[in-house]
């Protein structure tokens, strides 16, 4: 711990032999602060949380585990998974002066050459409109966030979708921050034999019948909430839903579409229902995508 005093007081004034270094100094000129390392190790970088605009940070109230210290360090831990348009890495963020603050997050990074040309992009973006007045204001001000919105990047689309779904109370990872083409979000995990690991995709698990039924109820509730909000995942399948113990978590949201504004919105919804119902039937639960679709549409309007 160090302290700083106002430069108007010369050293010989502050340090006479017979008095304390701070004696006679107005306390408003003295404050404590922590010093941090001048250099970082391999695979490390300073957290950019303090440099980001409000719209580039996760919604409030934030979970307690989110590290917002300006002195926090991000440490690269390795690749979690690779994809066609983006790769996901594990990154640990910790404030060196706050023991126990370390948290591991998933960092999804869209490739520079691909994030503007998402497969089947035209089908997903048709009818997409600027619904958030804050985005419109950012465009007008030409702020950093406004420039990212104007670029039309898929990273922005996923960030907006994650924020909106989290605010709706949907089972999605908490979105921590977006910085250019990198999204940092909650790392969804499971604990097996005392070891923490990444939650598997639903397609990879064969849970007990009671868990399968629970997953279906969660899926139906989540789809119902999305439909009532006028949005559709658009690419939902057992490969972009995670089995976090008894909890179902939806991921990969860059292609979220407007149910009504997109001419194919209902087609995408039916396909989402079909993809998921096929998995549930393969696990012994007799469900029908058309019945689920009809139930959802009955609550959509």
XYZ file of C-alpha atoms in Angstrom:
301
model
C 0.000 0.000 0.000
C 1.326 3.453 -0.874
C 0.202 7.004 -0.205
C 0.364 10.174 -2.236
C 0.718 13.786 -1.076
C 0.148 16.959 -2.986
C 3.314 18.133 -4.821
C 3.011 21.671 -3.444
C 4.714 20.502 -0.251
C 8.508 20.094 -0.723
C 10.238 17.042 0.676
C 12.246 18.974 3.300
C 8.992 20.475 4.576
C 7.302 17.099 4.851
C 10.162 15.259 6.504
C 11.781 17.352 9.299
C 13.556 15.171 11.821
C 11.119 15.911 14.623
C 7.729 15.373 12.986
C 5.623 12.736 11.170
C 5.726 12.841 7.330
C 1.993 13.606 7.312
C 1.819 15.945 10.259
C 0.143 19.221 9.397
C -1.050 17.991 5.985
C -4.685 18.508 5.056
C -6.211 15.013 4.867
C -7.968 15.935 1.601
C -4.519 15.862 -0.060
C -3.728 12.315 1.107
C -5.135 9.042 -0.196
C -4.176 5.380 -0.289
C -3.793 3.333 -3.426
C -2.595 -0.099 -4.564
C 0.189 -0.516 -7.099
C -0.008 -3.114 -9.844
C 2.670 -4.844 -11.885
C 4.166 -2.879 -14.756
C 4.362 -5.948 -16.984
C 2.123 -8.949 -17.525
C 2.991 -12.553 -18.171
C 2.463 -14.580 -21.358
C -1.172 -14.805 -22.411
C -2.212 -11.987 -20.089
C -3.790 -8.581 -20.682
C -5.364 -5.876 -18.584
C -9.150 -6.016 -18.320
C -10.783 -3.417 -20.570
C -13.937 -3.175 -18.449
C -13.314 0.450 -17.472
C -12.666 1.427 -21.108
C -16.011 0.135 -22.385
C -19.183 2.181 -22.776
C -22.255 1.265 -20.740
C -23.960 -0.534 -23.639
C -20.886 -2.717 -24.057
C -21.204 -4.069 -20.507
C -23.662 -6.622 -19.177
C -27.100 -5.611 -17.875
C -27.726 -4.732 -14.248
C -28.134 -6.056 -11.668
C -24.929 -7.945 -12.395
C -24.134 -11.298 -10.772
C -21.739 -11.075 -7.818
C -19.054 -13.047 -9.643
C -18.497 -10.392 -12.335
C -15.079 -8.742 -11.779
C -15.196 -5.020 -12.576
C -11.899 -3.858 -11.051
C -9.833 -1.580 -13.292
C -6.736 -3.461 -12.125
C -8.011 -6.913 -13.080
C -5.944 -9.116 -15.372
C -7.345 -11.435 -18.059
C -5.373 -14.652 -18.532
C -5.883 -16.858 -21.583
C -6.501 -20.499 -20.590
C -7.013 -22.105 -23.984
C -9.571 -23.004 -26.637
C -12.935 -24.333 -25.500
C -14.418 -25.023 -28.928
C -14.094 -23.977 -32.556
C -16.871 -23.151 -35.001
C -17.524 -21.964 -38.538
C -17.793 -18.278 -37.701
C -16.250 -18.019 -34.244
C -14.078 -19.765 -31.676
C -14.654 -19.896 -27.930
C -11.814 -19.543 -25.431
C -11.614 -19.749 -21.660
C -10.331 -16.587 -19.962
C -9.690 -16.081 -16.255
C -10.194 -12.593 -14.828
C -8.777 -11.679 -11.435
C -7.789 -8.610 -9.453
C -4.334 -9.436 -8.012
C -5.149 -7.431 -4.865
C -8.437 -9.280 -4.219
C -7.786 -12.914 -3.248
C -10.557 -15.244 -4.341
C -11.891 -12.875 -7.005
C -10.801 -15.047 -9.937
C -13.564 -16.072 -12.325
C -13.357 -18.070 -15.543
C -15.442 -16.806 -18.460
C -16.105 -17.928 -22.020
C -14.767 -15.535 -24.652
C -16.412 -15.960 -28.053
C -14.359 -14.397 -30.833
C -15.810 -13.935 -34.293
C -13.299 -14.196 -37.094
C -12.668 -10.911 -38.891
C -13.317 -12.373 -42.337
C -16.441 -14.300 -41.369
C -18.429 -12.355 -38.801
C -20.080 -10.204 -41.477
C -20.953 -13.167 -43.725
C -22.774 -15.533 -41.402
C -24.172 -18.537 -43.256
C -27.690 -17.947 -44.573
C -27.295 -14.334 -43.384
C -29.917 -12.858 -45.690
C -32.638 -15.198 -44.422
C -31.955 -14.211 -40.837
C -31.519 -10.474 -41.266
C -34.581 -9.913 -43.441
C -37.083 -7.780 -41.571
C -34.650 -7.030 -38.757
C -35.252 -3.549 -37.391
C -33.602 -1.184 -34.940
C -35.890 -1.578 -31.937
C -33.695 -0.118 -29.236
C -33.763 3.661 -28.992
C -30.412 3.555 -27.183
C -28.837 2.005 -30.302
C -30.336 4.761 -32.421
C -28.942 7.408 -30.075
C -25.523 5.753 -30.184
C -25.603 5.852 -33.986
C -26.497 9.540 -33.923
C -23.702 10.372 -31.488
C -21.256 8.210 -33.477
C -19.977 6.750 -30.224
C -17.828 3.620 -30.038
C -20.957 1.548 -29.527
C -22.700 3.343 -32.367
C -19.839 2.484 -34.727
C -20.121 -1.186 -33.796
C -23.885 -1.133 -34.319
C -23.430 0.516 -37.718
C -20.934 -2.160 -38.768
C -23.707 -4.773 -38.628
C -21.411 -7.383 -37.166
C -22.784 -10.714 -36.048
C -21.013 -10.206 -32.753
C -23.277 -7.222 -32.130
C -26.346 -9.269 -33.061
C -25.448 -11.966 -30.566
C -24.617 -9.422 -27.868
C -27.974 -7.695 -28.256
C -29.773 -11.043 -28.267
C -27.957 -12.246 -25.144
C -28.709 -9.033 -23.274
C -32.363 -9.101 -24.266
C -32.805 -12.777 -23.416
C -31.093 -12.323 -20.039
C -33.339 -9.375 -19.247
C -36.346 -11.538 -20.154
C -35.204 -14.101 -17.588
C -34.331 -16.752 -20.181
C -31.791 -19.524 -19.476
C -28.811 -18.051 -21.338
C -25.237 -17.279 -20.212
C -24.859 -13.886 -18.559
C -23.291 -11.476 -21.107
C -20.319 -9.776 -19.395
C -18.988 -7.481 -22.113
C -18.411 -6.974 -25.826
C -15.198 -5.516 -27.220
C -15.059 -5.323 -31.018
C -15.646 -8.936 -32.174
C -15.142 -10.586 -28.782
C -18.023 -11.426 -26.456
C -17.256 -12.403 -22.872
C -19.985 -14.352 -21.136
C -20.692 -16.713 -18.288
C -18.969 -20.090 -18.527
C -21.671 -22.732 -18.087
C -20.294 -25.653 -16.089
C -21.100 -28.931 -14.402
C -19.324 -30.578 -11.477
C -18.446 -34.251 -11.862
C -16.598 -36.104 -9.099
C -15.593 -32.789 -7.596
C -14.141 -31.472 -10.849
C -15.579 -28.456 -12.682
C -15.972 -28.886 -16.425
C -17.821 -27.325 -19.338
C -21.468 -28.320 -19.498
C -22.003 -30.789 -22.380
C -24.294 -30.165 -25.290
C -27.723 -31.716 -24.938
C -26.951 -33.904 -27.951
C -24.170 -35.579 -25.947
C -26.154 -36.645 -22.888
C -28.560 -39.443 -22.028
C -30.231 -38.214 -18.823
C -32.777 -40.023 -16.698
C -36.427 -39.774 -17.813
C -37.259 -37.324 -15.024
C -34.460 -35.001 -16.176
C -35.606 -35.299 -19.798
C -39.107 -34.239 -18.771
C -37.651 -31.332 -16.826
C -35.655 -30.240 -19.857
C -38.780 -30.260 -21.999
C -40.709 -28.105 -19.539
C -37.807 -25.645 -19.442
C -37.624 -25.596 -23.240
C -41.346 -24.987 -23.575
C -41.225 -22.145 -21.049
C -38.183 -20.564 -22.731
C -39.674 -20.744 -26.218
C -42.939 -19.358 -24.894
C -41.172 -16.365 -23.338
C -39.260 -15.709 -26.552
C -42.368 -15.948 -28.716
C -44.289 -13.597 -26.428
C -41.384 -11.152 -26.829
C -41.645 -11.557 -30.602
C -38.327 -13.343 -31.142
C -37.229 -16.771 -32.365
C -33.844 -18.428 -31.836
C -33.728 -19.399 -35.497
C -31.120 -22.157 -35.237
C -32.085 -24.064 -32.107
C -30.961 -27.665 -31.816
C -29.493 -30.134 -29.302
C -26.067 -28.865 -30.417
C -26.567 -25.308 -29.173
C -28.306 -26.096 -25.923
C -26.308 -27.151 -22.874
C -27.152 -29.692 -20.182
C -26.000 -27.976 -16.974
C -27.086 -30.675 -14.556
C -30.865 -30.381 -14.261
C -30.797 -27.021 -16.051
C -31.153 -26.434 -19.784
C -29.153 -23.462 -21.137
C -29.577 -21.944 -24.612
C -26.481 -20.666 -26.428
C -25.406 -19.384 -29.876
C -27.832 -16.541 -30.532
C -26.444 -14.372 -33.375
C -29.235 -15.306 -35.779
C -32.227 -14.480 -33.540
C -35.073 -13.337 -35.790
C -38.231 -11.306 -35.436
C -41.214 -13.656 -35.347
C -43.457 -11.285 -37.301
C -41.026 -8.948 -39.054
C -39.095 -11.766 -40.712
C -41.160 -13.431 -43.497
C -39.729 -16.789 -42.422
C -40.083 -16.202 -38.693
C -42.717 -18.878 -38.198
C -40.805 -21.329 -40.397
C -37.749 -20.850 -38.200
C -39.857 -21.408 -35.083
C -41.314 -24.642 -36.460
C -37.829 -25.839 -37.379
C -36.591 -25.060 -33.869
C -39.479 -27.090 -32.457
C -38.773 -29.989 -34.843
C -35.048 -30.085 -34.059
C -35.608 -30.199 -30.322
C -38.598 -32.549 -30.339
C -36.630 -35.073 -32.393
C -34.026 -35.235 -29.603
C -36.678 -35.617 -26.897
C -38.295 -38.481 -28.800
C -34.876 -40.143 -29.116
C -34.670 -40.020 -25.312
C -38.067 -41.658 -24.848
C -40.328 -38.620 -24.395
C -43.254 -38.635 -26.802
C -43.636 -35.050 -27.973
C -44.804 -33.554 -31.245
C -43.294 -30.458 -32.855
C -46.583 -29.409 -34.440
C -48.357 -29.597 -31.112
C -45.582 -27.547 -29.478
C -45.641 -25.039 -32.327
C -49.411 -24.655 -32.044
C -49.165 -24.132 -28.300
C -46.519 -21.447 -28.772
C -48.451 -19.650 -31.491
C -51.556 -19.585 -29.299
C -49.617 -17.448 -26.809
C -47.772 -15.360 -29.380
C -50.477 -12.801 -30.105
